[in-house]
Tab-separated table of C-alpha atoms in Angstrom:
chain	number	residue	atom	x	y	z
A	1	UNK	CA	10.289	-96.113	-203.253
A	2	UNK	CA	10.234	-92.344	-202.905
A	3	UNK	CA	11.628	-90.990	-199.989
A	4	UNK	CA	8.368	-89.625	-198.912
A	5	UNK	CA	7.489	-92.700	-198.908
A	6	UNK	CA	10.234	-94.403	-196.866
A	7	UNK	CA	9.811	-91.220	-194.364
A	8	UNK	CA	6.047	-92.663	-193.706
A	9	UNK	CA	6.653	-96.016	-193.541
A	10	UNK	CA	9.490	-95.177	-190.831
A	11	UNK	CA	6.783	-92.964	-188.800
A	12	UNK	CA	4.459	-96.257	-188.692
A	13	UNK	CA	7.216	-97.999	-187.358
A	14	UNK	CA	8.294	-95.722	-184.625
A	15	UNK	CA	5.295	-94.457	-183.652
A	16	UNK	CA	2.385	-97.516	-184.801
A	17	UNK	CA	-1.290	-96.804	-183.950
A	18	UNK	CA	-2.186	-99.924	-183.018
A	19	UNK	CA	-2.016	-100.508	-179.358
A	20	UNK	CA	-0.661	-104.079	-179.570
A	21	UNK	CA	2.010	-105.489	-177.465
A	22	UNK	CA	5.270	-105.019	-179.591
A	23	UNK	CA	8.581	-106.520	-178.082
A	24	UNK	CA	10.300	-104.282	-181.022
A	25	UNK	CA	9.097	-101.079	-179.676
A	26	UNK	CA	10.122	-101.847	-176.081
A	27	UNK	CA	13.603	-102.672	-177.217
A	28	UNK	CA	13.519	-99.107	-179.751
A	29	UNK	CA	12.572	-97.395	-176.255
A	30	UNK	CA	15.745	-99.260	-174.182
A	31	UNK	CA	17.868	-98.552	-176.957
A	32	UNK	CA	16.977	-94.570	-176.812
A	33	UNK	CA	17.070	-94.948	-172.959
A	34	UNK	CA	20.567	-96.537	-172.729
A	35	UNK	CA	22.208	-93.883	-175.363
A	36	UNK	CA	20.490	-90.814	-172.970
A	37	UNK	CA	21.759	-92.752	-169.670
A	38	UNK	CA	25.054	-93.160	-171.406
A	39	UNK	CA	25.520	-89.673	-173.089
A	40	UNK	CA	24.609	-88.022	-169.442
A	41	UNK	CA	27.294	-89.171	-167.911
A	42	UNK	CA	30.410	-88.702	-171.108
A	43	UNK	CA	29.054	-84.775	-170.619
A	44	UNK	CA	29.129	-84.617	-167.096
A	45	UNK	CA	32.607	-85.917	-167.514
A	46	UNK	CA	34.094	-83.645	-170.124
A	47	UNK	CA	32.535	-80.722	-169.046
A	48	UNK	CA	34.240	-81.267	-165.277
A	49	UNK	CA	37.617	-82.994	-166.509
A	50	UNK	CA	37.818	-80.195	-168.420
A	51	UNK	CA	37.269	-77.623	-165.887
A	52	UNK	CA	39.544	-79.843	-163.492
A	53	UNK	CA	42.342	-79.579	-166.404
A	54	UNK	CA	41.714	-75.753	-167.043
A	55	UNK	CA	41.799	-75.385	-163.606
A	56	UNK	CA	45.093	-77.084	-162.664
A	57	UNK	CA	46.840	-75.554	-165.979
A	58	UNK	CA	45.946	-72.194	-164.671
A	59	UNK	CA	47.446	-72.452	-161.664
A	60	UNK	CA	50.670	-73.987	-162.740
A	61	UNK	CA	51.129	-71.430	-165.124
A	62	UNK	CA	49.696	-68.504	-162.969
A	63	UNK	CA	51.278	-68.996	-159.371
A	64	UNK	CA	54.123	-71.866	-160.450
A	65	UNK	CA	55.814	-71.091	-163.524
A	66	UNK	CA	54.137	-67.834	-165.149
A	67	UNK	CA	54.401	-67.270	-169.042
A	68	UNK	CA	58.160	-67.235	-169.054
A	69	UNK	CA	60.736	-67.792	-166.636
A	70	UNK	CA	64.729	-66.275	-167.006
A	71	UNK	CA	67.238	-68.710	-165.032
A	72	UNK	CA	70.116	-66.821	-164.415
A	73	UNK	CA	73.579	-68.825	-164.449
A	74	UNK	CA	74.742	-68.660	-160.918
A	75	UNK	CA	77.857	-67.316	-161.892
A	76	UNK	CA	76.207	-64.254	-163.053
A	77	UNK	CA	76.844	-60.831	-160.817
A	78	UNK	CA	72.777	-60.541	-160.978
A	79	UNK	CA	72.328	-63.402	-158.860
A	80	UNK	CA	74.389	-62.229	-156.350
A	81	UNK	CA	72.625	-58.403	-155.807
A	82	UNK	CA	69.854	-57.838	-155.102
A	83	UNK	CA	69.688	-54.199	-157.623
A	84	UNK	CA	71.646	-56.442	-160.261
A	85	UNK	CA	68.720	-58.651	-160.704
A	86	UNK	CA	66.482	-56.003	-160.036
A	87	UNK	CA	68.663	-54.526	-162.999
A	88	UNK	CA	68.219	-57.496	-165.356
A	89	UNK	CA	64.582	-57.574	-164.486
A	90	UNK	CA	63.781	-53.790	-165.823
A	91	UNK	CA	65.597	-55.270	-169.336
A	92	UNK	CA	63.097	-57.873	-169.448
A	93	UNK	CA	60.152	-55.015	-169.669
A	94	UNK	CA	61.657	-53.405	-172.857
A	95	UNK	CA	60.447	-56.741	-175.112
A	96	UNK	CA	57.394	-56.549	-176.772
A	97	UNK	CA	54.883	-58.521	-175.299
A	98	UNK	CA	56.213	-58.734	-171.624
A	99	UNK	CA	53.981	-57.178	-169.254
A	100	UNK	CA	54.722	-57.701	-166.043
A	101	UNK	CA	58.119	-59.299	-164.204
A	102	UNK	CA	58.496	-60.760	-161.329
A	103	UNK	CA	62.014	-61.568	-159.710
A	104	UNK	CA	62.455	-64.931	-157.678
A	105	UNK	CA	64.796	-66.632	-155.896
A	106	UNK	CA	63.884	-70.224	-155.339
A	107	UNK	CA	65.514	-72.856	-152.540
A	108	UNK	CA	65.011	-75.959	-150.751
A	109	UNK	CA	65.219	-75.981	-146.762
A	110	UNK	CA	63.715	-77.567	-144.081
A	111	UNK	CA	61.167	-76.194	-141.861
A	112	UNK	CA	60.924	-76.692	-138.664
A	113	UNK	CA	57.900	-75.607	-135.248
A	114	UNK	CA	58.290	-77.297	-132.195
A	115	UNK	CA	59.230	-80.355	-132.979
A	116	UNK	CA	57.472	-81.200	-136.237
A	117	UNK	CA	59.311	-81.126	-139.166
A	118	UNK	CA	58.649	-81.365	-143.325
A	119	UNK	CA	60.648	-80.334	-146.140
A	120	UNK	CA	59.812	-76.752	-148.011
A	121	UNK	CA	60.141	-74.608	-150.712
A	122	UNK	CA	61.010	-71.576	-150.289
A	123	UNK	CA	60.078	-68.573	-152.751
A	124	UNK	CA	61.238	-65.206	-152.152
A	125	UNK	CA	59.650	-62.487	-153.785
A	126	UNK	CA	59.315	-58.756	-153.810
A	127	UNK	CA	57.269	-57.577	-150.683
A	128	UNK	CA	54.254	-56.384	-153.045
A	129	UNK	CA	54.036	-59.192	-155.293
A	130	UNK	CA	50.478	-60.116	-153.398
A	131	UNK	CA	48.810	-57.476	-154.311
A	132	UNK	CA	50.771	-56.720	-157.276
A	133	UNK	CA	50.193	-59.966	-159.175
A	134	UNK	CA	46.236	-59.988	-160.567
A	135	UNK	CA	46.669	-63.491	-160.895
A	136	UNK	CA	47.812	-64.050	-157.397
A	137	UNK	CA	44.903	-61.852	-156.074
A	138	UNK	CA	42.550	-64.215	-157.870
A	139	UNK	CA	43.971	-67.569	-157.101
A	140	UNK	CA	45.234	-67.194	-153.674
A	141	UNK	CA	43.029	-67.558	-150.847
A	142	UNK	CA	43.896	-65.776	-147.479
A	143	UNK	CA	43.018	-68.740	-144.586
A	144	UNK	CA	44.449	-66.293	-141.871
A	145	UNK	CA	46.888	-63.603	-141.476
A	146	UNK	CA	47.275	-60.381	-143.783
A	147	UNK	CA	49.372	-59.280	-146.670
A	148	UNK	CA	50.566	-56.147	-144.791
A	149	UNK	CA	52.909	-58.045	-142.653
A	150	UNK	CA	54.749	-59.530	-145.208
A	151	UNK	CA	57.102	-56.015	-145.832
A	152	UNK	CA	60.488	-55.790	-146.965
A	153	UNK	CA	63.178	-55.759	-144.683
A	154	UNK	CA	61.080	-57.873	-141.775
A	155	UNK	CA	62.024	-61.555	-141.610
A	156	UNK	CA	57.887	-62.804	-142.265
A	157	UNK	CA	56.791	-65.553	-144.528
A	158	UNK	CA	53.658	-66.441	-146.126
A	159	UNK	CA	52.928	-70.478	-145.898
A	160	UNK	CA	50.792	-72.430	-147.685
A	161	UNK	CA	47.722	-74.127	-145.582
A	162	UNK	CA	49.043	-77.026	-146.026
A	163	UNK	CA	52.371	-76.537	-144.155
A	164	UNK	CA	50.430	-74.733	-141.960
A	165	UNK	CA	48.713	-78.047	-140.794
A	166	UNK	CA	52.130	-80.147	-141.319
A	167	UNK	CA	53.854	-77.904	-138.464
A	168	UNK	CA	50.985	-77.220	-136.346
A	169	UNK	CA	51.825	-73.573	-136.531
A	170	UNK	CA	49.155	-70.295	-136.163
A	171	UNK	CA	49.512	-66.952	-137.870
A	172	UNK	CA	51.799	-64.807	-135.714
A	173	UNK	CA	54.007	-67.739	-134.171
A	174	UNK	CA	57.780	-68.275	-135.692
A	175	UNK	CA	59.243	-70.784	-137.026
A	176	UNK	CA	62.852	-71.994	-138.761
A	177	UNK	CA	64.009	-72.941	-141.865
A	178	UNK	CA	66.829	-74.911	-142.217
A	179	UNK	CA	69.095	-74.159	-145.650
A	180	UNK	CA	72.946	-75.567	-146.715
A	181	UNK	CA	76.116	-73.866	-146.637
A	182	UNK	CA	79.393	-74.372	-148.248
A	183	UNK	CA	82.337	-73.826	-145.638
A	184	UNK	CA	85.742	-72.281	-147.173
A	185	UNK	CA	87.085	-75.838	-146.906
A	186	UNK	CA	83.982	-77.404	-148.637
A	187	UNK	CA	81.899	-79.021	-145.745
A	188	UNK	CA	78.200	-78.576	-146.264
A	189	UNK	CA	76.996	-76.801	-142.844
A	190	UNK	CA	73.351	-75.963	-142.368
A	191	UNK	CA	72.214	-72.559	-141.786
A	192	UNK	CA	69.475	-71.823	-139.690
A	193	UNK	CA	66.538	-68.835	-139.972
A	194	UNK	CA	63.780	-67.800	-137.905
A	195	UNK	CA	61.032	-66.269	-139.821
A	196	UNK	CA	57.391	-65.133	-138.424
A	197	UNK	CA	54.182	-66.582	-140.239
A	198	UNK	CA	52.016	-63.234	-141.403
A	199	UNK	CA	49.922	-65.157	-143.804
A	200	UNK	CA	48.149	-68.516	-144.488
A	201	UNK	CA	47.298	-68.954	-147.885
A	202	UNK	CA	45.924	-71.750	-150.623
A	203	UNK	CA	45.412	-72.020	-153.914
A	204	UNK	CA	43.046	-74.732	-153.706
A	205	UNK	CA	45.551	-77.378	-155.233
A	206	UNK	CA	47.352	-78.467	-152.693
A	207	UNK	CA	49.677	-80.580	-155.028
A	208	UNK	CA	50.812	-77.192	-155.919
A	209	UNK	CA	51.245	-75.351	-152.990
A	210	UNK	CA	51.800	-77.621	-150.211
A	211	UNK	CA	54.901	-76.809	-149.054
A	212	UNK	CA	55.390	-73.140	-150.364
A	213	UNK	CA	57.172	-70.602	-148.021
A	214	UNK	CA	57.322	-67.247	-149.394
A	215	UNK	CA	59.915	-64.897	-147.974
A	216	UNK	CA	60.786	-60.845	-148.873
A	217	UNK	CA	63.714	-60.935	-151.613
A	218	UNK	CA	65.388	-58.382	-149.628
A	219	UNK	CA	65.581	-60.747	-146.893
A	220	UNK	CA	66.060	-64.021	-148.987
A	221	UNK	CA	69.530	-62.350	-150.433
A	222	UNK	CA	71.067	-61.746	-146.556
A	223	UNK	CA	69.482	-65.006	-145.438
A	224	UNK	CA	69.441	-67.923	-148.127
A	225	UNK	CA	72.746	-69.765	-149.359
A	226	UNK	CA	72.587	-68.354	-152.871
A	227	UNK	CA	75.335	-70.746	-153.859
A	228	UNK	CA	72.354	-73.564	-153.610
A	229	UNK	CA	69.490	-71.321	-155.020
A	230	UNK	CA	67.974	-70.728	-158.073
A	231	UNK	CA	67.452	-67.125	-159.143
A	232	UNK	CA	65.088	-66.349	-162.052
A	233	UNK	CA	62.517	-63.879	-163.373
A	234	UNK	CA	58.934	-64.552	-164.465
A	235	UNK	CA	57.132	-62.965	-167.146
A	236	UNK	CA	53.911	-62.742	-167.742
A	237	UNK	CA	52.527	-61.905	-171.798
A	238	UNK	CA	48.858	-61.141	-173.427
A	239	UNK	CA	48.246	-64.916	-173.544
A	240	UNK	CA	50.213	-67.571	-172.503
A	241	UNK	CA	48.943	-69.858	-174.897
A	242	UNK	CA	49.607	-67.788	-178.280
A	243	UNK	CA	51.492	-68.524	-181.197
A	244	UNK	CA	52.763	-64.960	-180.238
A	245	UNK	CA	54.754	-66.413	-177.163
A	246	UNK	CA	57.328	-68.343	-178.968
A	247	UNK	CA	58.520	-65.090	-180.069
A	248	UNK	CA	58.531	-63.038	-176.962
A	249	UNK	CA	60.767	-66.180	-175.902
A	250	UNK	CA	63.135	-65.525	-178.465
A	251	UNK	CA	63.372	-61.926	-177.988
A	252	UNK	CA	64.038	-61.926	-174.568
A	253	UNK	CA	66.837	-64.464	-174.857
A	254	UNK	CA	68.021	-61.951	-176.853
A	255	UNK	CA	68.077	-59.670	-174.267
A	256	UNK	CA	70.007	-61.673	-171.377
A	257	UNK	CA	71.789	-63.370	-173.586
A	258	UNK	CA	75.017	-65.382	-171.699
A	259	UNK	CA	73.445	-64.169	-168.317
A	260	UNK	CA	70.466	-66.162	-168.441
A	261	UNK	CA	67.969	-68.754	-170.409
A	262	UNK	CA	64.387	-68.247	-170.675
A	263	UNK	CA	62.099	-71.191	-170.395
A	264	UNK	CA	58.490	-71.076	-171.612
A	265	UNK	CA	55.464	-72.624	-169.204
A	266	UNK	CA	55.216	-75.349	-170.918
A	267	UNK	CA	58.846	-75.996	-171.572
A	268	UNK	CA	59.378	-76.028	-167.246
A	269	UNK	CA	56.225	-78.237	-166.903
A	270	UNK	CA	56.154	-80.606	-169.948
A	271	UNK	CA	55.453	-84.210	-167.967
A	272	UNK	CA	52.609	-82.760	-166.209
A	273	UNK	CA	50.700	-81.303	-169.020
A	274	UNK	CA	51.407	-84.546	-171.206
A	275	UNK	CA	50.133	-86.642	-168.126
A	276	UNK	CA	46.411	-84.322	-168.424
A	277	UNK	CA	46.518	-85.117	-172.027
A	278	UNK	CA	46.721	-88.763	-171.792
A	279	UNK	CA	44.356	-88.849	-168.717
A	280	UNK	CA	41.912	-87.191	-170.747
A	281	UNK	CA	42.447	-89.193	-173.868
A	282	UNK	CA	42.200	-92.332	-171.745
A	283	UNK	CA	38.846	-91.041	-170.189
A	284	UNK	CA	37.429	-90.284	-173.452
A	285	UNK	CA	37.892	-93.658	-174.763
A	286	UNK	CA	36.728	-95.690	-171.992
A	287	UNK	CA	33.475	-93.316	-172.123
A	288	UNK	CA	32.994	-93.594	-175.860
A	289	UNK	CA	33.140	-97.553	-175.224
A	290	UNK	CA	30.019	-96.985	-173.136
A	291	UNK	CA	28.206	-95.102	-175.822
A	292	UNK	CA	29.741	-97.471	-178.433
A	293	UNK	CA	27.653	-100.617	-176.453
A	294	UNK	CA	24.425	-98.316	-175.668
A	295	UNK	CA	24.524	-97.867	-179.637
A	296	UNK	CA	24.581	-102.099	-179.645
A	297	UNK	CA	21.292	-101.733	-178.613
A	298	UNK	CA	20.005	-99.455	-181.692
A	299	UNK	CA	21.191	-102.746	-183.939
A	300	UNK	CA	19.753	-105.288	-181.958
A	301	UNK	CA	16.289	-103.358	-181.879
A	302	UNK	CA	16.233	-102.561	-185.288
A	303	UNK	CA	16.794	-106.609	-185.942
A	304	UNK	CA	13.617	-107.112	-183.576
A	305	UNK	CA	11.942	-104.859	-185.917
A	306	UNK	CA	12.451	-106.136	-188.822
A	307	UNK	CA	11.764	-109.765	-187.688
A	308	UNK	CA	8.145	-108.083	-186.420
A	309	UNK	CA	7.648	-106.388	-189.482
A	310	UNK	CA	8.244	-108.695	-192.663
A	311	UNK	CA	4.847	-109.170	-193.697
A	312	UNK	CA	4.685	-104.944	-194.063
A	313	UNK	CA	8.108	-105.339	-195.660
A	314	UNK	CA	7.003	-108.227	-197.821
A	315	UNK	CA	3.446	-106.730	-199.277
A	316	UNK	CA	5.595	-103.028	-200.038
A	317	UNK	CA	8.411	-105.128	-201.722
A	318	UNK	CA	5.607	-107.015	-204.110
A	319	UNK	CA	4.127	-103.484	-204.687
A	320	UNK	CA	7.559	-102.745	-205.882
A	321	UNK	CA	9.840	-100.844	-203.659
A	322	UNK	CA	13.721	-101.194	-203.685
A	323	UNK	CA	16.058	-102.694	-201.612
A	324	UNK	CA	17.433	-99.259	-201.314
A	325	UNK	CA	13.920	-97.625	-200.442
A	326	UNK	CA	13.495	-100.333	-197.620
A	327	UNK	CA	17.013	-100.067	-196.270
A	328	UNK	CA	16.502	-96.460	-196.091
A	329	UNK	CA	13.506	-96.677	-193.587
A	330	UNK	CA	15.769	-98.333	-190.878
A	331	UNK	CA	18.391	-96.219	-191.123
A	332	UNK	CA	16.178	-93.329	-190.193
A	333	UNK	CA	14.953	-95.867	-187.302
A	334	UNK	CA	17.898	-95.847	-186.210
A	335	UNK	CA	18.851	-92.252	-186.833
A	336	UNK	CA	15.787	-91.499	-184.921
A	337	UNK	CA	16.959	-93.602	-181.733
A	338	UNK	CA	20.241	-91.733	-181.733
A	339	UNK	CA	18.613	-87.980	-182.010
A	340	UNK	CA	16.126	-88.615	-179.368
A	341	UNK	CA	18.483	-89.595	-176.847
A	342	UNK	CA	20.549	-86.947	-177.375
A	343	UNK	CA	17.769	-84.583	-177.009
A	344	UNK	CA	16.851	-86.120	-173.502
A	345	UNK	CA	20.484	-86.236	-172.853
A	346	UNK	CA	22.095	-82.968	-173.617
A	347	UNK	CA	19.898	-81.238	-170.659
A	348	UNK	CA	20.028	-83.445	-168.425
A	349	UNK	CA	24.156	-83.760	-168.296
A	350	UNK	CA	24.407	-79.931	-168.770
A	351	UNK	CA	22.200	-79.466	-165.698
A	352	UNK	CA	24.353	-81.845	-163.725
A	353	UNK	CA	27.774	-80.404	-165.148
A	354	UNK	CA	26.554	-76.749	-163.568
A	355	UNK	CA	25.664	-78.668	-160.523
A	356	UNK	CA	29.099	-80.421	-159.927
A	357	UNK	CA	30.158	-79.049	-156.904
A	358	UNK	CA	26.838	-79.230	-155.069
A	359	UNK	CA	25.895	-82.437	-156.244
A	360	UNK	CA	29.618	-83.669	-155.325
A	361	UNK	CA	29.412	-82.098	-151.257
A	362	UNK	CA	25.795	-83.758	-150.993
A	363	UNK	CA	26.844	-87.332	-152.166
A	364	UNK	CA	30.031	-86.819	-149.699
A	365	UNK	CA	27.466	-85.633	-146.559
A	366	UNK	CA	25.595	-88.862	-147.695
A	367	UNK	CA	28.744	-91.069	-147.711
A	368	UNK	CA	30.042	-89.613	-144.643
A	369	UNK	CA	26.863	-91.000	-142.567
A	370	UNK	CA	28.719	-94.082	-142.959
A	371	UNK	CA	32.277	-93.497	-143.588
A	372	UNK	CA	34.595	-90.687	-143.047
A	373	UNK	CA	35.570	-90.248	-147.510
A	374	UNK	CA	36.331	-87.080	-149.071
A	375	UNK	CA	35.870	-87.398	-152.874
A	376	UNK	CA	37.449	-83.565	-153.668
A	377	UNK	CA	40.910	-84.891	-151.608
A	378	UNK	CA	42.751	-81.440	-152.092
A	379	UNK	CA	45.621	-83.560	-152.146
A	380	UNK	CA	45.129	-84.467	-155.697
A	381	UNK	CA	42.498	-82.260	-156.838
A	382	UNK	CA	41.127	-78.829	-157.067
A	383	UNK	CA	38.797	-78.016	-153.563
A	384	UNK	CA	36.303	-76.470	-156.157
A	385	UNK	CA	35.753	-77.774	-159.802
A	386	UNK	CA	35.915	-75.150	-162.123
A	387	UNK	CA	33.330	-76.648	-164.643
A	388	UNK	CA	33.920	-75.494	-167.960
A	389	UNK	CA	31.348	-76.625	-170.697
A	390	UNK	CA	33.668	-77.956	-173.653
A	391	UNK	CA	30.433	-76.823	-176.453
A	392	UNK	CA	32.618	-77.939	-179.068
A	393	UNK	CA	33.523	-81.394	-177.231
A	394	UNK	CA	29.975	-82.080	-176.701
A	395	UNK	CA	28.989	-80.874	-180.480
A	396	UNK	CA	31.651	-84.058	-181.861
A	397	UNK	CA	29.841	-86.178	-179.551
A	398	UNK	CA	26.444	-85.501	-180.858
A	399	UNK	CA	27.889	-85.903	-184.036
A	400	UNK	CA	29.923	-88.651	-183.805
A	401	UNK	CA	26.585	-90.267	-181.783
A	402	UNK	CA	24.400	-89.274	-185.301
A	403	UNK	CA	27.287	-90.926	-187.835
A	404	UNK	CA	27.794	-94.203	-185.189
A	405	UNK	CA	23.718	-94.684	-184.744
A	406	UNK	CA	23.711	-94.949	-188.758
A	407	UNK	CA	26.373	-97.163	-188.479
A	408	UNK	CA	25.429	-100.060	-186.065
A	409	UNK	CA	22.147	-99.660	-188.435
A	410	UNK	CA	23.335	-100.696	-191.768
A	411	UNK	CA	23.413	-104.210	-190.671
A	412	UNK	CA	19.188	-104.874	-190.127
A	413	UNK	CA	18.389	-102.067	-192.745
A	414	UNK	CA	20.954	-104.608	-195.281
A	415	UNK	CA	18.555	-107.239	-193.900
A	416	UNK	CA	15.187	-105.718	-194.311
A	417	UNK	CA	16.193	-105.086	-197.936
A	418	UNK	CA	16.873	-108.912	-198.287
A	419	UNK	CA	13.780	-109.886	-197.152
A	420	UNK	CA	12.383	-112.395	-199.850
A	421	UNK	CA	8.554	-111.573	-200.040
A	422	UNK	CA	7.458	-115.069	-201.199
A	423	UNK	CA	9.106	-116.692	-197.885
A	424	UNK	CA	7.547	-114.984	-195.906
A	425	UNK	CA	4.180	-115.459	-197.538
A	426	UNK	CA	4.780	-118.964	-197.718
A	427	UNK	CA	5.597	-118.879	-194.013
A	428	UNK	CA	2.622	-116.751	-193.328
């Protein structure tokens, strides 16, 4: 049977000009309609656990971590003065690949307004480093207050939203923060400062920021316990996720070597990124189940077809074609089932990916009627998805759709080449 031939034969079976009832070709058109209804969904999935991922990483690395980060050793003279590290800093610029530096101190405490109270972490920084910092610029949005106020020298702090809400506190109003102190004889004493909110800000992950208080670094080094701080430098490179980086790493150890250790971004947040990973493995699987049983459907129709269509299969058997030449018709059946669904699926999930966000704020105005649920918590995820379309995520599920589809239809094109042509005109 020439393959001509086994293309034609396969047209008359998909697409039959008689107009008679055929339970075979209903179940042909479920089977194409569960793999689109299934494949819509595994896109619209990727496409904004992806973004959701991308998202998250980017802020971790961007406002959290940065590229690299320098620990000093507390017994260091640079993390006692202020020029010191501001010293050690300027070294960092001289390796290739660093581009900008950015000196921290970082440190527990206790804030405090009126009565409400929540633990915070506190961030000093140079005075400029909100306009100075692209990626803070970008990621940072001002809820209230203004980046002027926050000046060296002037005991203001910039809070994050969420701390805002925790203390009940307004741009302009002043607030403490409540660090540890080592006495000379060794009793831990707390240490009070008043500091003035000039800016409200959020990243839009609240897990993040929640309980950031940024302070000047001028300030933080006549204010904060440095004995119970942690002073460091971030870096930032080209590309925080080249090959390139493990090298800048190296060479700026180098550099501050026995003062201080540089850690890379994904050295300082390894749990979290493996915890995306296997959340997005996990998803993947339990979606490619779904596919995996719409496919069921391409078997079990093909079956229905074959039982429908012996006498065809018997008469071109007597006129001599092969097993092979049979087979071969339902695998393109099948084949067929697969592509078409795709086609109606690929669209139809990359119109809803783009759509995310709106589609996610009308189902929540819908819900609310009823109940008072927010799906984008801010808690745990990102006020705004970020959809990325993975194309070469959704070109291995095409794919891997195409080589399963031929798969599940080995088994009734194996059957239709069995078929026995004198049973079934004996049972005709």
């Amino acid at each position: 049977m020439k393959i001509s031939s086994s293309l034609l034969f396969a047209k008359s079976l998909i697409f039959p000009r008689s107009l008679k009832k055929s339970a075979a070709r209903r179940s042909i058109i479920g089977a194409i309609a569960c793999i689109a209804i299934s494949i819509v969904p595994m896109i619209v999935v990727v496409s904004v656990v992806n973004g959701m991922i991308s998202g998250m990483t980017e802020r971790i690395i961007s406002l959290s971590s940065n590229h690299l980060q320098a620990y000093i050793r507390r017994a260091s003279p640079h993390a006692k003065s202020l020029d010191s590290l501001l010293e050690l800093a300027e070294e960092f610029t001289e390796v290739e690949g660093v581009e900008q530096i950015y000196p921290q101190i970082e440190c527990n405490a206790l804030a405090s307004y009126e009565g409400f109270r929540t633990g915070a972490k506190i961030r000093a920084m140079q005075a400029d480093v909100f306009e100075k910092n692209p990626d803070y610029k970008k990621l940072f949005k001002l809820c209230g207050g203004s980046y002027s106020d926050f000046q060296d020298g002037k005991r203001n702090a910039v809070i994050g939203e969420h701390l805002a809400e925790l203390l009940k506190i307004q741009v302009g109003e002043s607030f403490s923060l409540v660090t540890t102190k080592k006495s000379p004889s060794g009793t831990i004493i707390p240490k009070v400062s008043v500091f003035k909110v000039a800016a409200i800000i959020s990243s839009g992950y609240q897990e993040l920021d929640a309980l950031w208080v940024f302070i000047p670094l001028d300030v933080a080094f006549k204010t904060l316990p440095l004995e119970s701080c942690m002073v460091s430098v971030q870096m930032t490179t080209p590309d925080a996720f080249s090959s390139e980086l493990w090298k800048i790493k190296q060479e700026a150890n180098k550099v501050c070597y026995g003062r201080a250790t540089v850690f890379s971004w994904d050295e300082l947040n390894a749990s979290q990124f493996q915890n995306f990973s296997s959340t997005k493995i996990m998803i993947d699987f339990v979606m490619m189940l779904i596919v995996l049983v719409a496919l069921v459907n391409i078997s079990s129709a093909l079956i229905m077809l074959v039982m429908e269509r012996r006498k065809e299969i018997a008469i071109l058997k007597s006129l001599g074609s092969s097993k092979a030449g049979i087979g071969f018709v339902f695998l393109i059946a099948g084949s067929f089932c697969a592509v078409t669904g795709l086609i109606i699926a690929l669209p139809v999930g990359l119109l809803l990916s783009v759509n995310a966000n709106g589609i996610v704020r009308v189902t929540e105005r819908i819900i609310n009627i009823f109940a008072n649920v927010t799906l984008m918590d801010p808690a745990y995820y990102l006020q705004e998805i970020p959809v990325v379309i993975p194309w070469g995520e959704i070109g291995l599920i095409c794919v891997g759709v195409f080589i399963l589809s031929i798969l599940v239809s080995i088994v009734p094109a194996v059957k239709a080449g069995k078929e026995n042509p004198l049973d079934t005109f004996r049972k005709a």
